[in-house]
CSV table of C-alpha atoms in Angstrom, one decimal:
chain,number,residue,atom,x,y,z
A,1,MET,CA,1.1,-27.9,32.7
A,2,ASP,CA,4.5,-26.4,31.8
A,3,ALA,CA,6.2,-28.6,34.4
A,4,GLY,CA,4.9,-26.3,37.2
A,5,LYS,CA,6.8,-23.3,35.9
A,6,SER,CA,4.6,-20.3,36.6
A,7,ALA,CA,6.4,-18.0,34.2
A,8,ALA,CA,6.0,-20.4,31.3
A,9,PHE,CA,2.3,-21.0,32.2
A,10,ALA,CA,1.7,-17.2,32.4
A,11,ARG,CA,3.1,-16.9,28.8
A,12,ARG,CA,0.9,-19.7,27.7
A,13,VAL,CA,-2.3,-18.1,28.9
A,14,GLY,CA,-1.3,-14.6,28.0
A,15,LEU,CA,-1.0,-13.2,31.5
A,16,SER,CA,1.7,-11.6,33.6
A,17,LYS,CA,4.0,-13.6,35.9
A,18,ALA,CA,2.9,-11.4,38.8
A,19,THR,CA,-0.8,-12.4,38.2
A,20,VAL,CA,0.0,-16.1,38.3
A,21,HIS,CA,2.2,-15.6,41.4
A,22,HIS,CA,-0.6,-13.8,43.1
A,23,TRP,CA,-2.9,-16.9,42.6
A,24,LEU,CA,-0.3,-19.3,43.9
A,25,ARG,CA,1.1,-17.4,46.8
A,26,ASP,CA,-1.6,-15.0,47.9
A,27,ASP,CA,-4.8,-17.1,47.4
A,28,GLY,CA,-5.8,-14.8,44.5
A,29,THR,CA,-8.8,-15.8,42.4
A,30,PRO,CA,-8.6,-15.9,38.6
A,31,THR,CA,-11.0,-13.7,36.7
A,32,LEU,CA,-13.5,-15.3,34.3
A,33,GLY,CA,-11.5,-14.3,31.3
A,34,ALA,CA,-8.3,-15.9,32.8
A,35,SER,CA,-10.3,-19.0,33.7
A,36,LEU,CA,-11.6,-19.3,30.1
A,37,GLN,CA,-8.0,-19.0,28.9
A,38,MET,CA,-6.8,-21.7,31.2
A,39,ALA,CA,-9.6,-24.0,30.3
A,40,ALA,CA,-9.0,-23.5,26.6
A,41,HIS,CA,-5.3,-24.3,26.9
A,42,ALA,CA,-5.8,-27.2,29.2
A,43,GLY,CA,-8.5,-28.8,27.1
A,44,LEU,CA,-11.1,-28.7,29.9
A,45,THR,CA,-14.6,-27.3,30.1
A,46,LEU,CA,-15.0,-24.3,32.2
A,47,PRO,CA,-17.2,-26.1,34.8
A,48,ASP,CA,-14.7,-28.9,35.2
A,49,LEU,CA,-11.8,-26.4,35.6
A,50,LEU,CA,-13.7,-24.4,38.2
A,51,SER,CA,-14.9,-27.4,40.1
A,52,GLY,CA,-11.6,-29.2,40.0
A,53,LYS,CA,-12.9,-32.3,38.2
A,54,LEU,CA,-9.6,-33.5,36.8
A,55,ASP,CA,-10.2,-37.3,36.8
A,56,GLY,CA,-8.6,-38.7,33.7
A,57,TRP,CA,-7.1,-35.4,32.6
A,58,ALA,CA,-3.5,-35.1,31.5
A,59,PRO,CA,-1.6,-32.0,30.4
A,60,PRO,CA,-1.8,-31.5,26.6
A,61,VAL,CA,1.2,-32.7,24.7
A,62,PRO,CA,3.1,-30.0,22.8
A,63,ASN,CA,2.9,-30.2,19.0
A,64,SER,CA,6.5,-31.1,18.2
A,65,GLN,CA,5.7,-30.9,14.5
A,66,LEU,CA,4.8,-27.2,14.8
A,67,VAL,CA,8.0,-26.5,16.6
A,68,LEU,CA,9.9,-28.3,13.8
A,69,ASP,CA,8.2,-26.3,11.1
A,70,LEU,CA,9.0,-23.0,12.8
A,71,ARG,CA,12.7,-24.0,13.1
A,72,VAL,CA,12.9,-24.8,9.5
A,73,GLU,CA,11.3,-21.5,8.6
A,74,LEU,CA,13.6,-19.5,10.9
A,75,THR,CA,16.8,-21.2,9.8
A,76,GLY,CA,16.0,-21.5,6.1
A,77,LYS,CA,18.8,-20.4,3.8
A,78,ARG,CA,18.5,-17.1,2.0
A,79,SER,CA,18.3,-17.2,-1.7
A,80,ALA,CA,21.4,-16.0,-3.6
A,81,PRO,CA,21.5,-12.3,-4.3
A,82,ARG,CA,20.4,-11.4,-7.8
A,83,THR,CA,23.3,-10.5,-10.2
A,84,LEU,CA,22.4,-7.6,-12.5
A,85,ASP,CA,24.0,-7.1,-16.0
A,86,TRP,CA,24.0,-3.4,-16.2
A,87,ASP,CA,25.1,-3.3,-19.8
A,88,ALA,CA,22.1,-5.3,-20.8
A,89,ILE,CA,19.9,-3.2,-18.6
A,90,LYS,CA,21.1,0.0,-20.2
A,91,ALA,CA,20.5,-1.5,-23.6
A,92,GLU,CA,16.9,-2.5,-22.5
A,93,LEU,CA,16.3,1.1,-21.3
A,94,ARG,CA,17.5,2.5,-24.6
A,95,SER,CA,15.1,0.1,-26.4
A,96,PHE,CA,12.3,1.6,-24.3
A,97,MET,CA,13.0,5.0,-25.8
A,98,SER,CA,11.8,3.7,-29.2
A,99,LEU,CA,8.4,2.4,-27.9
A,100,SER,CA,5.5,4.1,-29.7
A,101,VAL,CA,3.9,4.9,-26.4
A,102,PRO,CA,6.4,6.4,-23.9
A,103,ILE,CA,6.8,4.8,-20.5
A,104,SER,CA,8.0,6.3,-17.1
A,105,VAL,CA,11.2,5.3,-15.4
A,106,ALA,CA,9.0,3.7,-12.7
A,107,GLU,CA,7.3,1.5,-15.3
A,108,ALA,CA,10.6,0.6,-16.8
A,109,GLY,CA,11.7,-0.5,-13.3
A,110,ARG,CA,8.6,-2.6,-13.0
A,111,ARG,CA,9.3,-4.3,-16.3
A,112,LEU,CA,12.9,-5.0,-15.4
A,113,ASN,CA,12.1,-5.8,-11.7
A,114,ILE,CA,14.5,-3.1,-10.6
A,115,ASP,CA,13.8,-0.2,-8.3
A,116,ASP,CA,13.7,3.0,-10.3
A,117,ARG,CA,16.0,4.7,-7.9
A,118,HIS,CA,18.6,2.1,-8.6
A,119,LEU,CA,18.2,2.8,-12.3
A,120,TYR,CA,19.0,6.5,-11.7
A,121,LEU,CA,22.1,5.4,-9.8
A,122,ARG,CA,23.5,2.8,-12.1
A,123,ALA,CA,22.1,3.9,-15.5
A,124,ASN,CA,21.6,7.6,-15.0
A,125,GLN,CA,21.9,8.7,-18.6
A,126,GLU,CA,19.4,6.2,-19.9
A,127,ALA,CA,17.0,6.7,-17.0
A,128,ARG,CA,17.1,10.5,-17.4
A,129,ALA,CA,16.4,10.3,-21.1
A,130,LEU,CA,13.5,8.0,-20.5
A,131,GLY,CA,12.2,10.3,-17.8
A,132,GLU,CA,12.4,13.4,-20.0
A,133,ARG,CA,10.5,11.6,-22.8
A,134,TRP,CA,7.8,10.7,-20.3
A,135,LYS,CA,7.5,14.3,-19.1
A,136,ARG,CA,7.1,15.5,-22.6
A,137,HIS,CA,4.5,12.9,-23.2
A,138,LEU,CA,2.5,14.0,-20.2
A,139,ALA,CA,2.7,17.6,-21.2
A,140,MET,CA,1.5,16.8,-24.7
A,141,GLN,CA,-1.4,14.8,-23.3
A,142,LYS,CA,-2.3,17.7,-21.0
A,143,ARG,CA,-2.4,20.1,-24.0
A,144,GLN,CA,-4.5,17.7,-26.0
A,145,VAL,CA,-7.0,17.2,-23.1
A,146,LEU,CA,-7.3,21.0,-22.7
A,147,ALA,CA,-7.7,21.6,-26.4
A,148,GLU,CA,-10.6,19.1,-26.5
A,149,ALA,CA,-12.2,20.5,-23.3
A,150,ARG,CA,-11.9,24.2,-24.2
A,151,PRO,CA,-15.0,24.4,-26.5
A,152,TYR,CA,-17.2,22.8,-23.8
A,153,LEU,CA,-15.9,25.2,-21.2
A,154,ILE,CA,-16.1,28.3,-23.4
A,155,ALA,CA,-19.7,27.4,-24.3
A,156,ALA,CA,-20.7,26.7,-20.7
A,157,CYS,CA,-19.1,29.9,-19.4
A,158,SER,CA,-20.8,32.0,-22.1
A,159,ASP,CA,-24.2,30.4,-21.4
A,160,ILE,CA,-23.8,30.9,-17.6
A,161,ALA,CA,-22.8,34.6,-18.1
A,162,MET,CA,-25.8,35.2,-20.5
A,163,GLU,CA,-28.1,33.8,-17.8
A,164,GLY,CA,-26.7,36.4,-15.4
A,165,LYS,CA,-25.2,33.7,-13.2
A,166,ALA,CA,-21.8,33.5,-11.6
A,167,VAL,CA,-19.4,31.0,-13.2
A,168,SER,CA,-19.0,28.3,-10.5
A,169,LEU,CA,-17.8,24.8,-10.5
A,170,ARG,CA,-21.3,23.6,-9.7
A,171,GLU,CA,-22.7,25.4,-12.8
A,172,ILE,CA,-19.9,24.1,-15.0
A,173,GLU,CA,-20.4,20.5,-13.7
A,174,SER,CA,-24.1,20.7,-14.6
A,175,ARG,CA,-23.3,21.7,-18.3
A,176,VAL,CA,-20.1,19.9,-19.2
A,177,PRO,CA,-19.9,16.1,-19.4
A,178,ALA,CA,-18.1,14.5,-16.4
A,179,ALA,CA,-15.9,12.5,-18.8
A,180,VAL,CA,-14.5,15.8,-20.1
A,181,LEU,CA,-14.1,17.5,-16.7
A,182,GLY,CA,-12.5,14.5,-15.1
A,183,ARG,CA,-9.5,14.6,-17.4
A,184,ILE,CA,-8.7,18.3,-16.8
A,185,GLU,CA,-5.9,19.2,-14.3
A,186,SER,CA,-6.2,22.4,-12.3
A,187,LEU,CA,-9.8,23.0,-13.5
A,188,PHE,CA,-10.2,26.1,-11.4
A,189,ASP,CA,-7.2,27.8,-13.0
A,190,VAL,CA,-8.4,26.8,-16.5
A,191,LEU,CA,-11.8,28.4,-15.8
A,192,VAL,CA,-10.1,31.6,-14.5
A,193,ASP,CA,-8.1,31.8,-17.8
A,194,ILE,CA,-11.3,31.3,-19.9
A,195,LYS,CA,-13.3,33.9,-17.9
A,196,ASN,CA,-10.5,36.4,-18.5
A,197,GLU,CA,-10.4,35.6,-22.1
A,198,LEU,CA,-14.2,36.0,-22.4
A,199,GLY,CA,-14.2,39.2,-20.3
A,200,ILE,CA,-16.4,37.6,-17.7
A,201,ALA,CA,-16.1,39.0,-14.2
């Protein structure tokens, strides 16, 4: 195998050149793992390999088709770089500003198949306007969520205080639906504000 080249054979079976050299020059004995590797690559059973029964055996023929495939993959031509029409892209970004539901710059980039950082570089005015609209949308959503959740939280805090218990997240979670709590950002800070508002220590 490998035309008697020990370095090539070592690479084939996943061992160091020094290990193979030790077998050949110093009467070293391959380990069981190494023997299994050699048998697998030679197309022999382990008993035939260890006993030296090589009658009718021939070194395996390399798969030339596999080599050809790899060469095609490695030397394949790159696709031509994408040409971007920035005037059209800016117009598209401006059209996103009129959507009934605001979108982020990252979402705009996904829709246009352009990295959002590239949008800030080449269409900064449009990207910044889109980003500010998205921030206002998020802030409005946060206010809406909090407005819907406050009655639940106020009622829960009042009940807990009347029972002589401390207002804790565990008590709140047992009294307020998870669907309500799951939408609130910075729940701990919100509870502190409500406790102060209700005069609860």
